[in-house]
PDB file of C-alpha atoms in Angstrom:
ATOM      1  CA  MET A   1    -118.718 -35.693  48.300  1.00 78.00           C
ATOM      2  CA  LYS A   2    -118.292 -34.190  51.778  1.00 97.00           C
ATOM      3  CA  HIS A   3    -117.559 -36.959  54.240  1.00 99.00           C
ATOM      4  CA  ALA A   4    -115.747 -36.355  57.535  1.00 99.00           C
ATOM      5  CA  LEU A   5    -114.217 -38.521  60.237  1.00 99.00           C
ATOM      6  CA  VAL A   6    -113.676 -36.882  63.627  1.00 99.00           C
ATOM      7  CA  THR A   7    -111.829 -38.908  66.243  1.00 99.00           C
ATOM      8  CA  GLY A   8    -112.828 -38.477  69.856  1.00 98.00           C
ATOM      9  CA  ALA A   9    -116.090 -36.897  68.723  1.00 98.00           C
ATOM     10  CA  GLY A  10    -118.324 -38.101  71.542  1.00 97.00           C
ATOM     11  CA  ALA A  11    -117.510 -35.209  73.864  1.00 95.00           C
ATOM     12  CA  ARG A  12    -115.860 -31.835  74.320  1.00 94.00           C
ATOM     13  CA  LEU A  13    -114.082 -30.260  71.333  1.00 95.00           C
ATOM     14  CA  GLY A  14    -114.536 -33.313  69.127  1.00 97.00           C
ATOM     15  CA  ARG A  15    -118.279 -33.033  69.596  1.00 98.00           C
ATOM     16  CA  ALA A  16    -118.217 -29.324  68.721  1.00 98.00           C
ATOM     17  CA  MET A  17    -116.225 -29.932  65.542  1.00 99.00           C
ATOM     18  CA  ALA A  18    -118.395 -32.854  64.424  1.00 99.00           C
ATOM     19  CA  LEU A  19    -121.556 -30.771  64.802  1.00 99.00           C
ATOM     20  CA  TYR A  20    -119.923 -27.824  63.047  1.00 99.00           C
ATOM     21  CA  LEU A  21    -118.961 -30.017  60.109  1.00 99.00           C
ATOM     22  CA  GLY A  22    -122.580 -31.118  59.930  1.00 99.00           C
ATOM     23  CA  ASP A  23    -123.578 -27.461  59.690  1.00 98.00           C
ATOM     24  CA  ARG A  24    -121.084 -27.120  56.833  1.00 98.00           C
ATOM     25  CA  GLY A  25    -122.761 -29.889  54.868  1.00 98.00           C
ATOM     26  CA  TYR A  26    -120.597 -32.859  55.828  1.00 99.00           C
ATOM     27  CA  ASP A  27    -121.816 -36.335  56.588  1.00 99.00           C
ATOM     28  CA  VAL A  28    -119.854 -37.355  59.668  1.00 99.00           C
ATOM     29  CA  ALA A  29    -118.375 -40.524  61.132  1.00 99.00           C
ATOM     30  CA  VAL A  30    -118.300 -39.946  64.885  1.00 99.00           C
ATOM     31  CA  HIS A  31    -115.438 -41.929  66.407  1.00 99.00           C
ATOM     32  CA  TYR A  32    -115.364 -42.778  70.094  1.00 98.00           C
ATOM     33  CA  ASN A  33    -113.512 -45.137  72.391  1.00 97.00           C
ATOM     34  CA  SER A  34    -115.628 -45.255  75.553  1.00 94.00           C
ATOM     35  CA  SER A  35    -118.057 -42.311  75.167  1.00 91.00           C
ATOM     36  CA  SER A  36    -120.772 -44.346  73.447  1.00 94.00           C
ATOM     37  CA  ASP A  37    -123.691 -42.360  74.867  1.00 97.00           C
ATOM     38  CA  GLY A  38    -122.105 -39.075  73.850  1.00 97.00           C
ATOM     39  CA  ALA A  39    -121.337 -40.357  70.353  1.00 98.00           C
ATOM     40  CA  ASP A  40    -124.928 -41.528  69.916  1.00 98.00           C
ATOM     41  CA  GLU A  41    -126.153 -38.073  70.950  1.00 98.00           C
ATOM     42  CA  VAL A  42    -123.880 -36.419  68.395  1.00 99.00           C
ATOM     43  CA  VAL A  43    -125.154 -38.782  65.698  1.00 99.00           C
ATOM     44  CA  SER A  44    -128.751 -37.940  66.623  1.00 99.00           C
ATOM     45  CA  GLU A  45    -128.029 -34.208  66.443  1.00 98.00           C
ATOM     46  CA  LEU A  46    -126.339 -34.575  63.068  1.00 99.00           C
ATOM     47  CA  LYS A  47    -129.249 -36.556  61.691  1.00 99.00           C
ATOM     48  CA  ALA A  48    -131.605 -33.862  62.969  1.00 98.00           C
ATOM     49  CA  LYS A  49    -129.630 -31.427  60.800  1.00 97.00           C
ATOM     50  CA  GLY A  50    -130.347 -33.641  57.800  1.00 98.00           C
ATOM     51  CA  ARG A  51    -126.884 -35.153  57.664  1.00 98.00           C
ATOM     52  CA  GLN A  52    -125.867 -38.779  57.413  1.00 98.00           C
ATOM     53  CA  ALA A  53    -123.963 -39.834  60.539  1.00 99.00           C
ATOM     54  CA  VAL A  54    -122.632 -42.977  62.172  1.00 99.00           C
ATOM     55  CA  ALA A  55    -120.901 -43.734  65.477  1.00 99.00           C
ATOM     56  CA  LEU A  56    -117.787 -45.913  65.201  1.00 99.00           C
ATOM     57  CA  GLN A  57    -115.975 -47.382  68.202  1.00 99.00           C
ATOM     58  CA  ALA A  58    -112.221 -47.968  68.076  1.00 99.00           C
ATOM     59  CA  ASP A  59    -109.371 -48.057  70.574  1.00 98.00           C
ATOM     60  CA  LEU A  60    -106.691 -45.970  68.878  1.00 98.00           C
ATOM     61  CA  LEU A  61    -103.993 -47.759  70.875  1.00 98.00           C
ATOM     62  CA  ASP A  62    -104.961 -50.900  68.951  1.00 98.00           C
ATOM     63  CA  GLU A  63    -103.105 -50.989  65.621  1.00 97.00           C
ATOM     64  CA  THR A  64    -105.659 -53.156  63.832  1.00 98.00           C
ATOM     65  CA  ALA A  65    -108.602 -51.067  65.000  1.00 99.00           C
ATOM     66  CA  THR A  66    -106.828 -47.875  63.958  1.00 99.00           C
ATOM     67  CA  HIS A  67    -105.942 -49.210  60.498  1.00 99.00           C
ATOM     68  CA  ASP A  68    -109.578 -50.228  59.991  1.00 99.00           C
ATOM     69  CA  LEU A  69    -111.192 -47.008  61.211  1.00 99.00           C
ATOM     70  CA  LEU A  70    -111.021 -44.742  58.165  1.00 99.00           C
ATOM     71  CA  PRO A  71    -112.065 -47.459  55.681  1.00 99.00           C
ATOM     72  CA  ARG A  72    -114.976 -48.286  58.022  1.00 99.00           C
ATOM     73  CA  ALA A  73    -115.973 -44.624  58.065  1.00 99.00           C
ATOM     74  CA  ALA A  74    -115.798 -44.322  54.278  1.00 99.00           C
ATOM     75  CA  GLY A  75    -117.841 -47.488  53.862  1.00 99.00           C
ATOM     76  CA  ALA A  76    -120.489 -46.366  56.339  1.00 99.00           C
ATOM     77  CA  LEU A  77    -120.856 -42.941  54.717  1.00 99.00           C
ATOM     78  CA  GLY A  78    -120.786 -44.271  51.167  1.00 98.00           C
ATOM     79  CA  GLY A  79    -117.711 -42.526  49.823  1.00 98.00           C
ATOM     80  CA  PRO A  80    -114.145 -41.424  50.552  1.00 99.00           C
ATOM     81  CA  ILE A  81    -113.361 -39.334  53.606  1.00 99.00           C
ATOM     82  CA  THR A  82    -112.539 -35.799  52.522  1.00 99.00           C
ATOM     83  CA  CYS A  83    -112.066 -34.242  55.971  1.00 99.00           C
ATOM     84  CA  LEU A  84    -110.189 -36.002  58.771  1.00 99.00           C
ATOM     85  CA  VAL A  85    -109.942 -34.406  62.211  1.00 99.00           C
ATOM     86  CA  ASN A  86    -107.339 -36.101  64.406  1.00 99.00           C
ATOM     87  CA  ASN A  87    -108.762 -34.941  67.719  1.00 98.00           C
ATOM     88  CA  ALA A  88    -108.633 -37.947  70.072  1.00 98.00           C
ATOM     89  CA  SER A  89    -105.795 -37.579  72.559  1.00 97.00           C
ATOM     90  CA  ILE A  90    -104.441 -38.820  75.866  1.00 96.00           C
ATOM     91  CA  PHE A  91    -103.317 -36.100  78.302  1.00 94.00           C
ATOM     92  CA  GLU A  92    -101.683 -37.422  81.456  1.00 96.00           C
ATOM     93  CA  TYR A  93     -98.945 -35.921  83.583  1.00 95.00           C
ATOM     94  CA  ASP A  94     -95.376 -37.145  83.601  1.00 97.00           C
ATOM     95  CA  ASN A  95     -91.915 -35.607  83.569  1.00 98.00           C
ATOM     96  CA  ILE A  96     -88.355 -36.717  82.888  1.00 98.00           C
ATOM     97  CA  SER A  97     -88.211 -38.568  86.213  1.00 98.00           C
ATOM     98  CA  THR A  98     -91.643 -40.178  86.253  1.00 98.00           C
ATOM     99  CA  ALA A  99     -92.148 -41.090  82.578  1.00 98.00           C
ATOM    100  CA  THR A 100     -92.390 -44.836  81.984  1.00 98.00           C
ATOM    101  CA  GLU A 101     -92.547 -47.125  78.993  1.00 98.00           C
ATOM    102  CA  GLU A 102     -96.305 -47.250  79.524  1.00 98.00           C
ATOM    103  CA  SER A 103     -96.759 -43.466  79.606  1.00 98.00           C
ATOM    104  CA  TRP A 104     -94.541 -43.154  76.523  1.00 98.00           C
ATOM    105  CA  ASN A 105     -96.490 -45.778  74.594  1.00 98.00           C
ATOM    106  CA  ARG A 106     -99.874 -44.333  75.570  1.00 98.00           C
ATOM    107  CA  HIS A 107     -99.030 -40.761  74.591  1.00 98.00           C
ATOM    108  CA  ILE A 108     -97.065 -41.562  71.442  1.00 99.00           C
ATOM    109  CA  GLY A 109     -99.583 -44.206  70.408  1.00 98.00           C
ATOM    110  CA  SER A 110    -102.679 -42.045  70.715  1.00 98.00           C
ATOM    111  CA  ASN A 111    -101.246 -38.621  69.928  1.00 98.00           C
ATOM    112  CA  LEU A 112     -98.865 -39.467  67.074  1.00 99.00           C
ATOM    113  CA  ARG A 113     -99.008 -43.076  65.870  1.00 99.00           C
ATOM    114  CA  ALA A 114    -102.792 -43.148  65.419  1.00 99.00           C
ATOM    115  CA  PRO A 115    -102.925 -39.839  63.478  1.00 99.00           C
ATOM    116  CA  PHE A 116    -100.079 -41.102  61.290  1.00 99.00           C
ATOM    117  CA  ILE A 117    -101.969 -44.308  60.470  1.00 99.00           C
ATOM    118  CA  LEU A 118    -105.154 -42.368  59.720  1.00 99.00           C
ATOM    119  CA  THR A 119    -103.217 -39.930  57.531  1.00 99.00           C
ATOM    120  CA  GLN A 120    -101.804 -42.860  55.571  1.00 99.00           C
ATOM    121  CA  ALA A 121    -105.308 -44.297  55.198  1.00 99.00           C
ATOM    122  CA  MET A 122    -106.647 -40.982  53.925  1.00 99.00           C
ATOM    123  CA  ALA A 123    -103.822 -40.749  51.396  1.00 99.00           C
ATOM    124  CA  ALA A 124    -104.466 -44.317  50.235  1.00 99.00           C
ATOM    125  CA  GLN A 125    -107.958 -43.346  49.065  1.00 99.00           C
ATOM    126  CA  GLY A 126    -106.380 -41.775  45.986  1.00 98.00           C
ATOM    127  CA  LEU A 127    -108.116 -38.408  46.155  1.00 98.00           C
ATOM    128  CA  ALA A 128    -107.370 -36.206  43.152  1.00 98.00           C
ATOM    129  CA  PRO A 129    -107.451 -32.404  43.147  1.00 98.00           C
ATOM    130  CA  GLU A 130    -110.193 -30.567  41.338  1.00 98.00           C
ATOM    131  CA  THR A 131    -109.575 -27.654  38.979  1.00 98.00           C
ATOM    132  CA  ASP A 132    -110.879 -24.140  39.574  1.00 97.00           C
ATOM    133  CA  ALA A 133    -111.939 -21.508  37.034  1.00 97.00           C
ATOM    134  CA  GLN A 134    -108.325 -20.372  36.656  1.00 96.00           C
ATOM    135  CA  GLY A 135    -107.223 -23.860  35.754  1.00 97.00           C
ATOM    136  CA  GLU A 136    -105.364 -24.298  39.042  1.00 98.00           C
ATOM    137  CA  PRO A 137    -105.640 -27.387  41.256  1.00 98.00           C
ATOM    138  CA  VAL A 138    -107.798 -27.275  44.387  1.00 98.00           C
ATOM    139  CA  ALA A 139    -107.262 -29.833  47.129  1.00 98.00           C
ATOM    140  CA  VAL A 140    -110.369 -31.899  47.841  1.00 98.00           C
ATOM    141  CA  GLY A 141    -109.066 -33.333  51.116  1.00 99.00           C
ATOM    142  CA  LEU A 142    -108.346 -31.640  54.432  1.00 99.00           C
ATOM    143  CA  ILE A 143    -106.686 -33.078  57.532  1.00 99.00           C
ATOM    144  CA  ILE A 144    -106.830 -31.164  60.804  1.00 99.00           C
ATOM    145  CA  ASN A 145    -104.492 -32.232  63.584  1.00 99.00           C
ATOM    146  CA  MET A 146    -105.377 -31.049  67.067  1.00 98.00           C
ATOM    147  CA  LEU A 147    -102.148 -29.982  68.735  1.00 98.00           C
ATOM    148  CA  ASP A 148    -101.601 -27.823  71.827  1.00 91.00           C
ATOM    149  CA  GLN A 149    -100.181 -24.347  72.266  1.00 90.00           C
ATOM    150  CA  ARG A 150     -97.366 -26.114  74.147  1.00 90.00           C
ATOM    151  CA  VAL A 151     -95.664 -26.840  70.821  1.00 95.00           C
ATOM    152  CA  ARG A 152     -95.025 -23.073  70.556  1.00 93.00           C
ATOM    153  CA  LYS A 153     -93.789 -22.754  74.141  1.00 91.00           C
ATOM    154  CA  LEU A 154     -92.055 -25.871  75.362  1.00 94.00           C
ATOM    155  CA  THR A 155     -91.764 -26.810  79.022  1.00 92.00           C
ATOM    156  CA  PRO A 156     -90.529 -30.038  80.656  1.00 95.00           C
ATOM    157  CA  GLU A 157     -93.970 -30.699  82.151  1.00 96.00           C
ATOM    158  CA  PHE A 158     -96.312 -33.335  80.634  1.00 96.00           C
ATOM    159  CA  MET A 159     -93.226 -34.603  78.871  1.00 98.00           C
ATOM    160  CA  THR A 160     -94.338 -37.598  76.809  1.00 98.00           C
ATOM    161  CA  TYR A 161     -97.618 -35.843  75.947  1.00 97.00           C
ATOM    162  CA  THR A 162     -95.647 -32.854  74.663  1.00 97.00           C
ATOM    163  CA  ILE A 163     -93.245 -35.050  72.692  1.00 98.00           C
ATOM    164  CA  GLY A 164     -96.229 -36.700  71.004  1.00 98.00           C
ATOM    165  CA  LYS A 165     -97.758 -33.350  70.090  1.00 98.00           C
ATOM    166  CA  MET A 166     -94.426 -32.064  68.777  1.00 98.00           C
ATOM    167  CA  GLY A 167     -94.246 -35.144  66.590  1.00 98.00           C
ATOM    168  CA  LEU A 168     -97.762 -34.448  65.356  1.00 99.00           C
ATOM    169  CA  TRP A 169     -96.723 -30.900  64.467  1.00 99.00           C
ATOM    170  CA  ALA A 170     -93.846 -32.350  62.430  1.00 99.00           C
ATOM    171  CA  LEU A 171     -96.293 -34.758  60.792  1.00 99.00           C
ATOM    172  CA  THR A 172     -98.579 -31.837  59.952  1.00 99.00           C
ATOM    173  CA  GLN A 173     -95.825 -30.083  58.046  1.00 99.00           C
ATOM    174  CA  THR A 174     -94.245 -33.083  56.330  1.00 99.00           C
ATOM    175  CA  SER A 175     -97.560 -34.632  55.312  1.00 99.00           C
ATOM    176  CA  SER A 176     -98.697 -31.285  53.908  1.00 99.00           C
ATOM    177  CA  GLN A 177     -95.683 -31.553  51.604  1.00 99.00           C
ATOM    178  CA  ALA A 178     -96.225 -35.216  50.800  1.00 99.00           C
ATOM    179  CA  LEU A 179     -99.961 -35.013  50.093  1.00 99.00           C
ATOM    180  CA  ALA A 180    -100.139 -31.792  48.055  1.00 99.00           C
ATOM    181  CA  PRO A 181    -101.914 -30.861  45.881  1.00 99.00           C
ATOM    182  CA  ALA A 182    -104.753 -33.292  46.629  1.00 99.00           C
ATOM    183  CA  ILE A 183    -104.888 -32.971  50.429  1.00 99.00           C
ATOM    184  CA  ARG A 184    -104.142 -30.022  52.702  1.00 99.00           C
ATOM    185  CA  VAL A 185    -102.935 -30.608  56.264  1.00 99.00           C
ATOM    186  CA  ASN A 186    -103.234 -28.015  59.031  1.00 99.00           C
ATOM    187  CA  ALA A 187    -103.365 -27.850  62.806  1.00 99.00           C
ATOM    188  CA  ILE A 188    -105.159 -26.127  65.667  1.00 98.00           C
ATOM    189  CA  GLY A 189    -103.402 -25.531  68.995  1.00 94.00           C
ATOM    190  CA  PRO A 190    -105.874 -24.875  71.812  1.00 91.00           C
ATOM    191  CA  GLY A 191    -104.975 -23.310  75.122  1.00 81.00           C
ATOM    192  CA  PRO A 192    -107.315 -23.261  78.151  1.00 73.00           C
ATOM    193  CA  THR A 193    -110.682 -23.958  76.530  1.00 74.00           C
ATOM    194  CA  LEU A 194    -112.648 -26.508  78.567  1.00 72.00           C
ATOM    195  CA  LYS A 195    -112.066 -27.369  82.215  1.00 65.00           C
ATOM    196  CA  GLY A 196    -110.050 -30.523  82.745  1.00 73.00           C
ATOM    197  CA  ALA A 197    -111.486 -33.438  84.680  1.00 75.00           C
ATOM    198  CA  LYS A 198    -109.111 -32.827  87.590  1.00 74.00           C
ATOM    199  CA  GLN A 199    -109.371 -29.019  87.622  1.00 73.00           C
ATOM    200  CA  THR A 200    -111.413 -26.965  90.044  1.00 79.00           C
ATOM    201  CA  ASP A 201    -113.489 -24.069  88.736  1.00 78.00           C
ATOM    202  CA  GLU A 202    -111.158 -21.687  90.574  1.00 80.00           C
ATOM    203  CA  HIS A 203    -108.006 -23.148  89.040  1.00 83.00           C
ATOM    204  CA  PHE A 204    -109.492 -23.116  85.530  1.00 75.00           C
ATOM    205  CA  ALA A 205    -110.627 -19.493  85.862  1.00 78.00           C
ATOM    206  CA  ARG A 206    -107.186 -18.487  87.130  1.00 81.00           C
ATOM    207  CA  GLN A 207    -105.480 -20.327  84.261  1.00 80.00           C
ATOM    208  CA  ARG A 208    -107.643 -18.528  81.692  1.00 80.00           C
ATOM    209  CA  SER A 209    -107.039 -15.135  83.290  1.00 79.00           C
ATOM    210  CA  LYS A 210    -103.247 -15.502  83.174  1.00 81.00           C
ATOM    211  CA  VAL A 211    -102.907 -15.578  79.366  1.00 84.00           C
ATOM    212  CA  ILE A 212    -102.030 -12.281  77.714  1.00 82.00           C
ATOM    213  CA  LEU A 213    -105.592 -11.602  76.487  1.00 87.00           C
ATOM    214  CA  GLU A 214    -106.792 -12.434  80.016  1.00 82.00           C
ATOM    215  CA  ARG A 215    -109.322 -14.842  78.542  1.00 81.00           C
ATOM    216  CA  GLY A 216    -109.107 -18.373  77.294  1.00 83.00           C
ATOM    217  CA  ALA A 217    -110.822 -19.871  74.278  1.00 83.00           C
ATOM    218  CA  ASN A 218    -114.203 -21.517  73.876  1.00 90.00           C
ATOM    219  CA  PRO A 219    -115.378 -24.172  71.407  1.00 90.00           C
ATOM    220  CA  ARG A 220    -116.500 -21.444  68.986  1.00 94.00           C
ATOM    221  CA  ASP A 221    -112.874 -20.362  68.630  1.00 94.00           C
ATOM    222  CA  ILE A 222    -111.950 -23.911  67.679  1.00 96.00           C
ATOM    223  CA  THR A 223    -114.728 -24.257  65.109  1.00 98.00           C
ATOM    224  CA  ALA A 224    -113.869 -20.806  63.724  1.00 98.00           C
ATOM    225  CA  ALA A 225    -110.310 -21.997  63.109  1.00 98.00           C
ATOM    226  CA  LEU A 226    -111.659 -25.157  61.491  1.00 99.00           C
ATOM    227  CA  GLY A 227    -113.933 -23.017  59.323  1.00 99.00           C
ATOM    228  CA  TYR A 228    -111.006 -20.877  58.215  1.00 99.00           C
ATOM    229  CA  PHE A 229    -109.063 -23.925  57.101  1.00 99.00           C
ATOM    230  CA  LEU A 230    -112.116 -25.251  55.243  1.00 99.00           C
ATOM    231  CA  ASP A 231    -112.449 -21.938  53.407  1.00 98.00           C
ATOM    232  CA  ALA A 232    -108.775 -21.218  52.623  1.00 98.00           C
ATOM    233  CA  PRO A 233    -107.716 -23.475  49.728  1.00 98.00           C
ATOM    234  CA  SER A 234    -104.179 -22.058  49.534  1.00 98.00           C
ATOM    235  CA  VAL A 235    -103.338 -22.739  53.198  1.00 99.00           C
ATOM    236  CA  THR A 236    -101.488 -25.893  54.207  1.00 99.00           C
ATOM    237  CA  GLY A 237     -98.907 -26.882  56.808  1.00 99.00           C
ATOM    238  CA  GLN A 238    -100.071 -24.174  59.209  1.00 99.00           C
ATOM    239  CA  LEU A 239    -100.948 -23.984  62.915  1.00 98.00           C
ATOM    240  CA  ILE A 240    -103.476 -21.630  64.497  1.00 97.00           C
ATOM    241  CA  CYS A 241    -103.133 -21.327  68.281  1.00 94.00           C
ATOM    242  CA  THR A 242    -106.539 -20.582  69.806  1.00 90.00           C
ATOM    243  CA  ASP A 243    -105.128 -19.883  73.248  1.00 83.00           C
ATOM    244  CA  GLY A 244    -105.672 -16.259  74.218  1.00 82.00           C
ATOM    245  CA  GLY A 245    -102.006 -15.709  73.451  1.00 82.00           C
ATOM    246  CA  GLN A 246    -100.865 -18.230  76.057  1.00 84.00           C
ATOM    247  CA  HIS A 247     -97.878 -19.280  73.950  1.00 89.00           C
ATOM    248  CA  LEU A 248     -96.738 -15.643  73.851  1.00 86.00           C
ATOM    249  CA  GLY A 249     -96.631 -15.209  77.617  1.00 85.00           C
ATOM    250  CA  TRP A 250     -93.568 -13.157  78.478  1.00 75.00           C
ATOM    251  CA  LYS A 251     -93.960 -11.993  82.086  1.00 77.00           C
ATOM    252  CA  THR A 252     -91.224 -14.220  83.425  1.00 72.00           C
ATOM    253  CA  PRO A 253     -88.709 -13.056  86.041  1.00 67.00           C
ATOM    254  CA  ASP A 254     -85.881 -12.755  83.506  1.00 65.00           C
ATOM    255  CA  ALA A 255     -87.957 -10.672  81.063  1.00 61.00           C
ATOM    256  CA  GLN A 256     -89.106  -8.340  83.842  1.00 63.00           C
ATOM    257  CA  GLY A 257     -85.627  -7.890  85.244  1.00 61.00           C
ATOM    258  CA  LEU A 258     -86.467  -9.600  88.517  1.00 56.00           C
ATOM    259  CA  GLU A 259     -83.568 -12.019  88.289  1.00 56.00           C
TER     260      GLU A 259
END
C-alpha cells in the first residue's frame, strides 16, 4: 500500500519527486494546475517504470477542488494515500508597502491553506500505525511540506510568500504532534536549485555562488532529502535545508566589522 500524491508535479522539483517516488515503489497521483502536458509526461514515465499513475488537475486556490483532491487521488490509485508531498506553491514578489489583499490571498491560499486542507484529508483516511519486530509502532503515512530556506533566515522581501511558508513550517511541527504515531510530517527547505522564470543565467549562477558552500542545490539533493525522510521512521517535525548553507550566510557588514 504505497500510494503518493505530489502537488505541482508536472514540472521542476515536483516532477523530480514524483519520479523518485515511482523509483521507490509508489504509485503516484500527479497533481497539476496548468501544466497538463508536463503532468502527462510524468505519468507516462511512471508507467514505464511499472507504476500506476494518474494526472489530476485542480486549482489549489479553489476550496472545493482542494478538498476533493486527495480523495480523488486515493480513488484513482485504489487505496489510501500514504505519502503526500505539498509542493505546489506561488512565489511572487511583494513587500510591506506593495502587498495587497490579492497577493495575501494567493500566497496564503496556495502555500498554507491548501496544504492544511490536504493534511486534514490525509488524516481523515484513518491510517493506523504498523508494529515492528520490537513491538513498537511505525508510522505508515508521511507528509512532506516544501518550505524555503527563508524560514531559517527571515527578510522583509517576498513578504506574503514568506509568511505563508512560515505558517507551513508551523503546520509541519504541530501536525507532526497531532498525527503521531500514524503519520510523520517533515519539511524540505530548498535554496537556489532551479533557475526562476524571471532570472538570467548570470544572475542564477551568481546567486548559487554566494552561498557558503559556493554551490546551490540540484533536484538530486531534494530527492535525497525525501529519501532520508522515507527511510527514517523515528524522524518527524523536522526541516532539512538543501540550500548550500544559504540560511547560514554570515558575511554581513555588521559581522565583518564594516559598520
